[in-house]
Coordinates of C-alpha atoms and ligand atoms in Angstrom, one line a residue:
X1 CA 82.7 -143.9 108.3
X2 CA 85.6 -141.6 108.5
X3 CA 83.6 -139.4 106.1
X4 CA 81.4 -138.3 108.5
X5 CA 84.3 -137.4 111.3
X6 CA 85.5 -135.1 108.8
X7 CA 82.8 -133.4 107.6
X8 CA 82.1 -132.1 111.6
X9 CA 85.2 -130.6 111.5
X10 CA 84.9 -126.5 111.4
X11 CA 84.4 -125.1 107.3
X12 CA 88.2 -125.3 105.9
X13 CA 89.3 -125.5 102.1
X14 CA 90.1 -129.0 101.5
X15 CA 92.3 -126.5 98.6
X16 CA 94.9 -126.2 101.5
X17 CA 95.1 -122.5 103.3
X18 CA 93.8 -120.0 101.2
X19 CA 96.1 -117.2 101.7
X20 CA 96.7 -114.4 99.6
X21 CA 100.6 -115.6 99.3
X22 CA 99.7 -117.1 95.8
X23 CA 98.9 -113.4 93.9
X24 CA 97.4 -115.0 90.8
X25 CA 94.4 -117.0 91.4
X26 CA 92.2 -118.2 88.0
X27 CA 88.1 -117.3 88.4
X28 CA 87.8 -121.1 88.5
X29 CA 89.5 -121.7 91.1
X30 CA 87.4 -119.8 93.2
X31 CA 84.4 -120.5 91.9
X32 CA 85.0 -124.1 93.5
X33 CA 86.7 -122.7 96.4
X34 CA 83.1 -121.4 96.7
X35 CA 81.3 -124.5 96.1
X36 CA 83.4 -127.2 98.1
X37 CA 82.8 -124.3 101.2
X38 CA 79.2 -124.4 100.4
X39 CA 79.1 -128.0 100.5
X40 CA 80.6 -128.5 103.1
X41 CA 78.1 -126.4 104.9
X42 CA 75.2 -128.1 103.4
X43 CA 76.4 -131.3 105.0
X44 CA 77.3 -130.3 108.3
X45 CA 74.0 -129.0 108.7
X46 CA 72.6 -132.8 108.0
X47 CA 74.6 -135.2 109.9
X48 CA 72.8 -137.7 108.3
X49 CA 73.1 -141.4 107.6
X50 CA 74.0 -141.7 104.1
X51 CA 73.5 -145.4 104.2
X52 CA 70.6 -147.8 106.1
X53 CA 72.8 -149.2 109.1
X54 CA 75.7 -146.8 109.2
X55 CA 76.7 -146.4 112.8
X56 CA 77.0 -142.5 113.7
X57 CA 80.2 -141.7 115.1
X58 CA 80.6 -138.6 116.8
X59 CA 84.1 -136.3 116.1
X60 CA 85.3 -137.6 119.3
X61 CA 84.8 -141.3 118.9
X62 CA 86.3 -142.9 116.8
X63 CA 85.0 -146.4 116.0
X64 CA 86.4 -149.1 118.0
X65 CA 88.3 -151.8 115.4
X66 CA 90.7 -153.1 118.0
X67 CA 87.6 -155.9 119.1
X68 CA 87.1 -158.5 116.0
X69 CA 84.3 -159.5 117.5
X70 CA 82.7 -156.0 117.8
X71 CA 83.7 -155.8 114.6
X72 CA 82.1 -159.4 113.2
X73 CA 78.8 -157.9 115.1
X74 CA 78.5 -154.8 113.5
X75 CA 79.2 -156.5 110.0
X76 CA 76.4 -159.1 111.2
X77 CA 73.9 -156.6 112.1
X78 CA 74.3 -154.4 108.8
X79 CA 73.8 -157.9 107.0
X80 CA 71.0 -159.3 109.2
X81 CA 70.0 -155.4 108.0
X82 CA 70.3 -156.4 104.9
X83 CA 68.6 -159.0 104.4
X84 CA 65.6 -157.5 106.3
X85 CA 65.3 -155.1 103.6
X86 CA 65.8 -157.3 100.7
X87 CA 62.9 -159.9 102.6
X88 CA 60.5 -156.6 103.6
X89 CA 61.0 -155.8 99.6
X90 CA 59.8 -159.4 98.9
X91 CA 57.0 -158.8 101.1
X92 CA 55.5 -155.8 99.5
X93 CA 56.3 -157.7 96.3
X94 CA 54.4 -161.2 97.3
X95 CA 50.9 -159.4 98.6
X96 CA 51.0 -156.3 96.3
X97 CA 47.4 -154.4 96.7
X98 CA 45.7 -158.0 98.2
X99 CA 43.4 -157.5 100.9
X100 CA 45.2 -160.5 102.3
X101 CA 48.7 -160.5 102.7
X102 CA 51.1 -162.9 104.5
X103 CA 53.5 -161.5 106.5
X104 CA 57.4 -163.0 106.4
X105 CA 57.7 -161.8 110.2
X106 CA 59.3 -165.1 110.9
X107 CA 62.0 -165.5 108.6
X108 CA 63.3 -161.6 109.9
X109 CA 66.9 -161.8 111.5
X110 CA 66.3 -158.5 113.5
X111 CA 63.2 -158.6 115.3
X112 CA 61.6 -155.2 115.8
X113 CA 62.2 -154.9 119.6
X114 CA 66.1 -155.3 119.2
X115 CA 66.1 -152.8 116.2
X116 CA 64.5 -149.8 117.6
X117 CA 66.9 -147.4 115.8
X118 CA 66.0 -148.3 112.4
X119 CA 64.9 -146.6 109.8
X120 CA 61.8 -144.7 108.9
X121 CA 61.3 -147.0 106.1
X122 CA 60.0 -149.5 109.1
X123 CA 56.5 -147.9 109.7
X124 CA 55.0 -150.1 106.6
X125 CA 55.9 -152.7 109.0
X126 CA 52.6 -154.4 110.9
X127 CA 52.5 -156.0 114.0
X128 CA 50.2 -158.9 113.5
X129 CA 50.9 -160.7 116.7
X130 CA 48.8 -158.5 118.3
X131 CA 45.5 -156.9 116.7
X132 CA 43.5 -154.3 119.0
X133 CA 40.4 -154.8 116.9
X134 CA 40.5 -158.3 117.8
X135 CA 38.6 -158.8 121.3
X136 CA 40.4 -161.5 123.3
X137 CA 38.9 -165.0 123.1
X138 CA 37.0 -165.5 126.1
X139 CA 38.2 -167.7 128.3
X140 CA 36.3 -171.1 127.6
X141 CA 34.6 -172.5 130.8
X142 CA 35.1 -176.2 130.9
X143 CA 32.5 -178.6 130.7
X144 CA 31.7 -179.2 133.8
X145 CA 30.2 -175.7 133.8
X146 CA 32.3 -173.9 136.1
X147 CA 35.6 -173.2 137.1
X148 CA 37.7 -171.8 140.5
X149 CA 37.1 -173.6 143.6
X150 CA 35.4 -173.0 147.0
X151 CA 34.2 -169.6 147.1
X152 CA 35.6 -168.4 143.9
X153 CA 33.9 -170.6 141.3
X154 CA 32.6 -169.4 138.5
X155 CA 29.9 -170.4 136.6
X156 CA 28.7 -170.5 133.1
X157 CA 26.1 -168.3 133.6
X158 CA 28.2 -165.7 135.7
X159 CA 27.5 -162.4 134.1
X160 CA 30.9 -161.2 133.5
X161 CA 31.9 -164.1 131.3
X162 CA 28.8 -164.2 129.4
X163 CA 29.2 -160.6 128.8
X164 CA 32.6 -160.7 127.5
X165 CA 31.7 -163.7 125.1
X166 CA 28.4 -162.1 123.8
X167 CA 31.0 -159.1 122.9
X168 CA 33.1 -161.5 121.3
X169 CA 30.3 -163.5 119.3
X170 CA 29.7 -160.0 117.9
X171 CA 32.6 -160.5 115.8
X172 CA 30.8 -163.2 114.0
X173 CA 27.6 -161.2 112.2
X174 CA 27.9 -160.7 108.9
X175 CA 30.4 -158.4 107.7
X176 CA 28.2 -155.6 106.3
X177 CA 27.0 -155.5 110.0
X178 CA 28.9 -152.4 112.0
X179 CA 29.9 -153.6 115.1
X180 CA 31.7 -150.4 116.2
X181 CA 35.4 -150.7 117.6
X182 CA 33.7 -152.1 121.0
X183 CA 35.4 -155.1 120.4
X184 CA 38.5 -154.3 121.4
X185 CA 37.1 -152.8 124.8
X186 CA 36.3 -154.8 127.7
X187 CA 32.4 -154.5 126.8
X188 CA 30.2 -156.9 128.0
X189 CA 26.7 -157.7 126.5
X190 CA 24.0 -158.9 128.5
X191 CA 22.0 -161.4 127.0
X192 CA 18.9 -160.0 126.0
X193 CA 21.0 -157.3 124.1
X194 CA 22.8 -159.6 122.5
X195 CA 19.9 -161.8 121.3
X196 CA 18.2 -159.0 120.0
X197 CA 20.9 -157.5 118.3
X198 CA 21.3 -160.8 116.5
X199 CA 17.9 -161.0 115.8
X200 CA 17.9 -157.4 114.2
X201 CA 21.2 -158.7 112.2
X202 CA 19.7 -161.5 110.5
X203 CA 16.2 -159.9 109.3
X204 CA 18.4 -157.3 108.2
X205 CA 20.1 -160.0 106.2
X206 CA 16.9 -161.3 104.6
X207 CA 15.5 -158.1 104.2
X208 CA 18.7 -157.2 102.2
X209 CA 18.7 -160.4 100.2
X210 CA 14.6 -159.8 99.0
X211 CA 15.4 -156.1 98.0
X212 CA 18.5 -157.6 96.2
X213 CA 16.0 -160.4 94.5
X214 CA 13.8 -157.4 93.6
X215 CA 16.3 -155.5 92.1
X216 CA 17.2 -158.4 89.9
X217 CA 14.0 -159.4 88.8
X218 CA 13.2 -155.6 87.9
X219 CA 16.1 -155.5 85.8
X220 CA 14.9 -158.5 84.7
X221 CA 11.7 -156.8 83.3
X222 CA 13.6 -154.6 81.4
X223 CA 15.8 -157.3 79.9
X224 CA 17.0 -155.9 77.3
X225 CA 20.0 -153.7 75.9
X226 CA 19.0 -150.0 74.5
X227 CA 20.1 -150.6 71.1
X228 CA 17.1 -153.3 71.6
X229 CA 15.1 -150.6 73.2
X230 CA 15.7 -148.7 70.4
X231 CA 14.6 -151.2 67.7
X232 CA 11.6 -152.0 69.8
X233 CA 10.5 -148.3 69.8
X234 CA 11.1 -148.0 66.3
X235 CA 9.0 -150.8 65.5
X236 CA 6.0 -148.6 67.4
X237 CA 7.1 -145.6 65.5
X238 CA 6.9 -147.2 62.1
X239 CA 3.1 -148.3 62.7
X240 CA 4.4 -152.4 63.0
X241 CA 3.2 -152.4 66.7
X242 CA 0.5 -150.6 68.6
X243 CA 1.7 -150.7 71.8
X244 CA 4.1 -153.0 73.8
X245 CA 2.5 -154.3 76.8
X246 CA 5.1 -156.3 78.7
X247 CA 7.1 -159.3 79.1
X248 CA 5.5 -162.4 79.6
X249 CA 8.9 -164.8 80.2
X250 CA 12.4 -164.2 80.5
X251 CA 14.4 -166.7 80.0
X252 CA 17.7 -167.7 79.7
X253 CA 18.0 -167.2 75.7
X254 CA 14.9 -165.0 75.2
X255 CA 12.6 -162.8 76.3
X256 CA 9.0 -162.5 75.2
X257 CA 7.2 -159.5 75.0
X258 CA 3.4 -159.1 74.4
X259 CA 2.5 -156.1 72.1
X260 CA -0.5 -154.6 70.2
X261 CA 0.1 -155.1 66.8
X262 CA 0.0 -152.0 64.9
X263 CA -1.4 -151.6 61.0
X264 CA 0.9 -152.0 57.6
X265 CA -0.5 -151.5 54.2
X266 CA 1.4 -154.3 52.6
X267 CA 0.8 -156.7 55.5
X268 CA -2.1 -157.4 57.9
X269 CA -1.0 -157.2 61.7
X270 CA -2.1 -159.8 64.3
X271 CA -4.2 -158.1 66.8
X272 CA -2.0 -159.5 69.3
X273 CA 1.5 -160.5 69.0
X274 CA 4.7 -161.5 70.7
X275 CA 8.3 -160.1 70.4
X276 CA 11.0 -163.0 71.3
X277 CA 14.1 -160.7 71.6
X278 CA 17.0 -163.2 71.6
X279 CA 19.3 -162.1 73.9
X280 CA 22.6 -160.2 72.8
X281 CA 24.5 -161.3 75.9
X282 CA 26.3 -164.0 74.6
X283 CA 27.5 -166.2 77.1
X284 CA 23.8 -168.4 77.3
X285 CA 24.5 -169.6 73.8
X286 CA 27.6 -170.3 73.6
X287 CA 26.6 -174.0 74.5
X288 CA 24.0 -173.7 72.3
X289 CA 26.7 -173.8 69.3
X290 CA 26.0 -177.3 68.4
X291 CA 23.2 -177.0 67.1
X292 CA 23.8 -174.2 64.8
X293 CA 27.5 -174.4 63.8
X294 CA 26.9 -178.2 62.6
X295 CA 23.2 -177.6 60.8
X296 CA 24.4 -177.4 57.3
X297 CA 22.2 -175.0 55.9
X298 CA 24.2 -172.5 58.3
X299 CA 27.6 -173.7 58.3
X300 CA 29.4 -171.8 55.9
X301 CA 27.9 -168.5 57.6
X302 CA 28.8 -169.6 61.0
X303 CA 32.4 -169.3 60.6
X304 CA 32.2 -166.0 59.2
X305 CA 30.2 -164.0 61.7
X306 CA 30.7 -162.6 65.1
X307 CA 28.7 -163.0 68.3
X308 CA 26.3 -160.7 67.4
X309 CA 25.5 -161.3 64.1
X310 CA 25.4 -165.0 65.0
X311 CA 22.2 -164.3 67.8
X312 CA 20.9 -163.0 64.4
X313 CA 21.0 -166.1 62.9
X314 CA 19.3 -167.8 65.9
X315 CA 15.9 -165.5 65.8
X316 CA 16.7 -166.2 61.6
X317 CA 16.2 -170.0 62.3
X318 CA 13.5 -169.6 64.4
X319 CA 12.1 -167.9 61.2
X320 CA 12.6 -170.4 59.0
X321 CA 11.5 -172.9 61.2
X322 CA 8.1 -171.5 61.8
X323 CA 7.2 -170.7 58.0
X324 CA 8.3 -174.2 57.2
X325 CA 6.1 -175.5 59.9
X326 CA 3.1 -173.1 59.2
X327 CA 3.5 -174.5 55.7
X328 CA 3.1 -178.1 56.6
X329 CA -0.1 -176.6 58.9
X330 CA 1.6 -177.7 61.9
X331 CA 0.2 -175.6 64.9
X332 CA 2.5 -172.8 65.7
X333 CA 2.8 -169.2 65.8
X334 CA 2.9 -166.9 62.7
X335 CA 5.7 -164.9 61.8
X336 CA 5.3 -161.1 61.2
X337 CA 8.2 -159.7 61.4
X338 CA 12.3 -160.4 61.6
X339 CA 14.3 -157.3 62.2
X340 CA 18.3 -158.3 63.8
X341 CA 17.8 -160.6 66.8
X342 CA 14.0 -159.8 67.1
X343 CA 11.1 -161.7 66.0
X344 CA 8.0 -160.6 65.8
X345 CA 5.0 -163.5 65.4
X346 CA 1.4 -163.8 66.4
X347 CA 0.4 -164.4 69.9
X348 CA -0.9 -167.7 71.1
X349 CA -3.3 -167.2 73.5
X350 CA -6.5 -164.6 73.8
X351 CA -6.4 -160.9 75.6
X352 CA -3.3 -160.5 76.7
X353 CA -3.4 -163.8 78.5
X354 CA -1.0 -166.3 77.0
X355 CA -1.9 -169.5 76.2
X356 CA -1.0 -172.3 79.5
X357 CA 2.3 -174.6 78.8
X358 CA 1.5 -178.2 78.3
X359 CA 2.7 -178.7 81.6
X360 CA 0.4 -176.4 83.3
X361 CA -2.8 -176.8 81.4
X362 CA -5.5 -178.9 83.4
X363 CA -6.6 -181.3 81.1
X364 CA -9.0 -184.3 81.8
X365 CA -8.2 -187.9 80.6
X366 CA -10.0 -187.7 77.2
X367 CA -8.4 -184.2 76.2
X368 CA -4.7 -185.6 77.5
X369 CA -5.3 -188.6 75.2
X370 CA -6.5 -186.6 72.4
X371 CA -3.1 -184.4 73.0
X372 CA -0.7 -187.2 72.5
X373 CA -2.1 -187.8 69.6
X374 CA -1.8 -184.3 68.2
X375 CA 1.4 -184.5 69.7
X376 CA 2.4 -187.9 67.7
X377 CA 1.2 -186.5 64.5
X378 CA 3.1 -183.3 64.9
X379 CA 6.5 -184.8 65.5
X380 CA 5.3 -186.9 62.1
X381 CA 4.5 -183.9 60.2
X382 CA 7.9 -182.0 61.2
X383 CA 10.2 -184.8 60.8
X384 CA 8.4 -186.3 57.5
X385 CA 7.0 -182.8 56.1
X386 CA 9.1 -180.1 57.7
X387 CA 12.7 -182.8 57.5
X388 CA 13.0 -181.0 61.0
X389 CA 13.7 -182.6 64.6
X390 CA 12.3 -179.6 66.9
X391 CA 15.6 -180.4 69.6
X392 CA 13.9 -179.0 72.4
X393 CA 10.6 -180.5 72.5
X394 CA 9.1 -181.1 76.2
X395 CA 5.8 -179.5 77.7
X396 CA 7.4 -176.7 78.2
X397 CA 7.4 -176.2 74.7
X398 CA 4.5 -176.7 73.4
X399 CA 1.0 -174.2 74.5
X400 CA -2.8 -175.4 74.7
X401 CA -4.8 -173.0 73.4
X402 CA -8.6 -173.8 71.8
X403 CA -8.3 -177.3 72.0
X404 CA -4.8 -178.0 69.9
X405 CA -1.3 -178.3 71.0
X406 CA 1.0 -175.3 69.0
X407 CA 4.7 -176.0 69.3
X408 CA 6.5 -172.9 69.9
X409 CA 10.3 -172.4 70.5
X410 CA 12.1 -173.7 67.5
X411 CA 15.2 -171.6 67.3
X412 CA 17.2 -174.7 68.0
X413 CA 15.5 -177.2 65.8
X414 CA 17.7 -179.1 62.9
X415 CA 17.3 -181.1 60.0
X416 CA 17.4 -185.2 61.1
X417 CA 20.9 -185.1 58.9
X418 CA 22.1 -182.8 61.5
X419 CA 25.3 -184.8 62.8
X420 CA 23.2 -184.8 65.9
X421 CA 19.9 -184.7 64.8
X422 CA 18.9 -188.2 65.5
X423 CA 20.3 -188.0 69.1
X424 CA 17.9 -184.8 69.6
X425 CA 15.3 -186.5 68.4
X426 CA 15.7 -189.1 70.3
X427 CA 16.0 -186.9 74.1
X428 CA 12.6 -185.2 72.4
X429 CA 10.5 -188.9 72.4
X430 CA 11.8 -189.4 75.9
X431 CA 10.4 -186.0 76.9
X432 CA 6.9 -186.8 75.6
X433 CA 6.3 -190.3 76.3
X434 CA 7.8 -189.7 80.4
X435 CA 5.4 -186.8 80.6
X436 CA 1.8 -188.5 78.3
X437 CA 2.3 -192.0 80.3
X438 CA 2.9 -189.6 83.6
X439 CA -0.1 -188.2 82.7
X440 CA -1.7 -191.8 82.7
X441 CA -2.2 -192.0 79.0
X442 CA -1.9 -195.2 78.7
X443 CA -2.2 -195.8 74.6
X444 CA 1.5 -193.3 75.1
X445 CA 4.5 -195.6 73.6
X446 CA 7.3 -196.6 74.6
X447 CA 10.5 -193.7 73.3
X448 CA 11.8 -196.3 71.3
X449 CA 8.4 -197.0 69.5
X450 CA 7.8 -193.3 69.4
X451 CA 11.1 -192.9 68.0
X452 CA 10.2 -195.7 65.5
X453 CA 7.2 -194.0 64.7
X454 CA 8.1 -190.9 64.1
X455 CA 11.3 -191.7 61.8
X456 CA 9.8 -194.6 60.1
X457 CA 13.5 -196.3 61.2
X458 CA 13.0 -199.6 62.1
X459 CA 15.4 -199.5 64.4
X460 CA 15.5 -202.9 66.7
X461 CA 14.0 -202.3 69.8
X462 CA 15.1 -205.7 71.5
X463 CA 15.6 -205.6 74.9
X464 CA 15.1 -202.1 75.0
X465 CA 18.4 -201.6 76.2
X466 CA 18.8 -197.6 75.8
X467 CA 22.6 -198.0 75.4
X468 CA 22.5 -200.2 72.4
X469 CA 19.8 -198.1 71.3
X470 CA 21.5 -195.1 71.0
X471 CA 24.7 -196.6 70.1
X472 CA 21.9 -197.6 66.8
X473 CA 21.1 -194.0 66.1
X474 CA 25.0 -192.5 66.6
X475 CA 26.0 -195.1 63.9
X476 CA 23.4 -194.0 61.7
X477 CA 24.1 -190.5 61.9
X478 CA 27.9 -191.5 61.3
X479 CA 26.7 -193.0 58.1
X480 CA 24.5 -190.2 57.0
X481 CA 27.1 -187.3 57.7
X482 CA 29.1 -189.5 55.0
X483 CA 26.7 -189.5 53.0
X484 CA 25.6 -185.7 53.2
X485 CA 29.3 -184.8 52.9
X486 CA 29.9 -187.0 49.1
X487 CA 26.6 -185.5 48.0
X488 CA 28.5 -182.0 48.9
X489 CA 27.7 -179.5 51.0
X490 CA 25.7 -177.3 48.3
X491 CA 23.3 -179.1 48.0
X492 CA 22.3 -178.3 52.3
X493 CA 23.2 -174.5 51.8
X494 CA 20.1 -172.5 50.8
X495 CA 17.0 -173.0 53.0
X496 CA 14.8 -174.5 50.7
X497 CA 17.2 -177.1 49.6
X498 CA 16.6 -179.7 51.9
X499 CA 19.2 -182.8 52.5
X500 CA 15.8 -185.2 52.6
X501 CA 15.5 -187.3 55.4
X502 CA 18.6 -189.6 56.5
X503 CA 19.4 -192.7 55.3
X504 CA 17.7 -196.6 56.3
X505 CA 20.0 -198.9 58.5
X506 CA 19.6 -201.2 55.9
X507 CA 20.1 -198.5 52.4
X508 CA 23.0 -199.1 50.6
X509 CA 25.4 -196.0 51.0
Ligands
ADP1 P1 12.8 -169.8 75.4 O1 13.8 -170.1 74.4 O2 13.2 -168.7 76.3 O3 12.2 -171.0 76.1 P2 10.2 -169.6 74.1 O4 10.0 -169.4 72.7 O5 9.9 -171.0 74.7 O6 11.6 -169.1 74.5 O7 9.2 -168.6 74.9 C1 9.2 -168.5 76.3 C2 7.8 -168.5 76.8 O8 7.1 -167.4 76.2 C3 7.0 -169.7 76.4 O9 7.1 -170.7 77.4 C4 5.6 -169.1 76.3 O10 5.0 -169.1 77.6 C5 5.8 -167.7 75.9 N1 5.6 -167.6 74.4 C6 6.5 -167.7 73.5 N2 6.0 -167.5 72.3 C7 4.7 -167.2 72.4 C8 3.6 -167.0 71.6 N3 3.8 -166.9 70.2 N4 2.4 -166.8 72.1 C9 2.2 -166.9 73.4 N5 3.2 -167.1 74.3 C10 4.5 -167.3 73.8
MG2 MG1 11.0 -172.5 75.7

């Protein structure tokens, strides 16, 4: 503190007098003769604090250390200082660049109306006691509906206090809505301006919302990535396609185009075909590992590929799926085409209309009947013929077109030794025996007998308790992956080597 008493003090050498008594003076010495003048120029024309807290002292004054408890007060205050700092540090530190911050007002020791003097470094400091932008809450009228007495009562309805709260209900429109800094002002809203105001605010809301849902949907439409783009147009370029016309479903794994086919030399086109572009964003099938990562004609490539290459593999299955089904004459779409995650195979339905779901086709009581049967043999055919269980069988998946059911969708299908094959199979006879006897066909069996059927298990169906049911079919696959895995896993690695179908309960392992 004395530091700055002496640096008011008028320019002197702090060398001692610099008089000419001492004839030999080095070039050094002068040369800081020179800079401890400057210097001391430079900070007598700054008086400033040097440190946060320092008390400035005039020449005149000197500071007062004969009162201890002056003293213990100035010490306290530089500490309570201090610790401001330190706490307005840990602040900034806590909320860094959140929107929403929380404010350690409370735990200051020097509150902002005793510390006027301080620092600059005080303006990042917010008041948050008191918000201009914040209207003040009405006052709420009691429910009796009016308050004051005699001649001064007011009402609920009384103009002024229903102004002042319509302003304040303002404050709760959505926040995209601009309520201007009104708020703040002693505005009051009549009524009808209110009400229509609100009203304007929430078709606004909805309006937004639909253009949003728009948006979405048309991005929808175009579904897919350009490097698919790409492919696609290549596929027009080399003569494959004729045209593609549109998408007729979007789902979460695919999307389906319709196209023109076009005209190859070393293989007839469809007339009509669709394009099921599995999707390259990956997250949808990542739940969908299980049934590719355990199917054993797969599993060795599984481990070795990335995302990318592994939707590959899932427009590959649905490949190899289809040609085995075709072979067994199984209704179901043809393939043309595989190139990376798109599959190209004929169209099930007639001028670019597709062929109605299951679920959608309006079919009378004969033609239903005659469809579970088609149905029954089917699941037959692929589990028997195909060694497949189609995993994701409902009548969602499966078309009506000229009088036969075609199954479609079998990306995710797996051989019955699939660990979870038999549990599949079992979800799909659930699917088609709730929606046939729904349909009132009565001659539709029971899941368990369908299950039965289709397998040629005999698994007990008792009481038809679904629990020990299932608890049958997990202990089965339990003793087929046993079996699959002594036999090796070789044998289940190329596509045409099939595992055969999975074991009895009753064959000796
Ligand atoms: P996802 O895995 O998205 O369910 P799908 O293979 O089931 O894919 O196809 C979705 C929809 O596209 C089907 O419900 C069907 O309406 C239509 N679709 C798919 N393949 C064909 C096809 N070959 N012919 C006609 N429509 C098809
Ligand atoms: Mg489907």
């Amino acid at each position: 503190m004395d530091r700055t008493a002496v640096t008011t003090e008028a320019p002197k050498s702090p060398w001692g007098s610099g008089t000419p008594a001492v004839p030999a003076c080095s070039l050094t010495d002068v040369m800081s003769e020179q800079l401890a003048r400057q210097l001391d120029e430079e900070s007598n024309a700054f008086p400033a604090l040097t440190e946060p807290g320092a008390t400035l002292l005039f020449p005149d004054e000197s500071p007062d250390t004969t009162s201890d408890l002056m003293l213990a007060q100035i010490l306290q205050m530089q500490f309570d200082r201090e610790f401001d700092d330190q706490l307005r540090r840990e602040e900034k530190k806590f909320n860094g660049d959140s929107k929403v911050s929380i404010s350690f007002e409370n735990y200051r020791m020097v509150h902002p109306y005793e510390d006027s003097d301080s620092s600059e470094d005080e303006v990042d400091w917010q008041d948050t006691r008191h918000d201009p932008y914040r209207a003040e809450k009405p006052q709420a009228t009691p429910r009796k509906g009016f308050t004051g007495k005699g001649k001064n009562i007011t009402t609920k309805h009384d103009e002024v206090t229903c102004g002042r709260k319509n302003t304040a209900r303002m404050d709760n429109f959505a926040p995209e809505v601009h309520v201007g800094d009104g708020l703040g002002m002693d505005l009051k809203l009549s009524n009808q301006v209110f009400n229509s105001l609100k009203q304007h605010c929430s078709s606004e809301q909805r309006r937004s919302a639909r253009l949003h849902e728009k948006k979405e949907h048309s991005t929808a439409e175009q579904a897919v990535d350009p490097r698919t783009r790409l492919l696609m147009y290549k596929m027009v370029n080399a003569g494959v396609l004729e045209n593609i016309n549109g998408c007729i479903s979007t789902g979460k794994e695919s999307v389906v185009f319709h196209a023109d086919g076009g005209s190859l030399e070393e293989q007839p086109i469809p007339d009509e075909v669709v394009l099921k572009v599995f999707k390259t964003t990956l997250n949808e099938f990542k739940n969908r590992d299980r049934y590719i990562k355990d199917d054993y004609r797969f599993i060795d490539r599984f481990s070795k590929l990335n995302p990318r290459k592994i939707i590959r593999l899932w427009a590959e299955k649905e490949m190899h799926n289809l040609t085995r089904m075709k072979r067994a004459e199984i209704p179901c779409p043809e393939v043309v085409l595989l190139k990376k995650h798109i599959l190209v195979m004929s169209f099930i339905g007639k001028d670019h209309v597709p062929a109605p779901k299951l679920k959608d086709a309006m079919l009378g009581s004969e033609v239903i009947k005659n469809a579970y049967y088609q149905v029954l043999h089917m699941m037959q055919q692929l589990y028997q013929e195909c060694n497949l269980v189609h995993a994701d069988l409902s009548e969602y998946n499966m078309l009506w077109h000229e009088g036969k059911v075609w199954l479609i969708d079998v990306s995710q299908s797996v051989e019955p030794t699939h660990p979870h094959g038999l549990e599949f199979l079992f979800r799909d006879c659930r699917n088609v025996s709730t929606f046939f006897q729904k349909r009132g066909v009565s001659e539709a069996m029971s899941v368990y007998d369908l299950f039965n059927a289709v397998t040629g298990l005999n698994i007990p169906v008792g009481a038809e308790n679904e629990a020990e049911f299932i608890a049958e079919i997990v202990a089965l696959e339990k003793r087929n992956e046993g079996h699959v895995q002594r036999r090796g896993k070789k044998t289940f690695q190329v596509v045409s080597e099939d595992a055969g179908p999975p074991l009895k309960p009753d064959a000796d392992d």
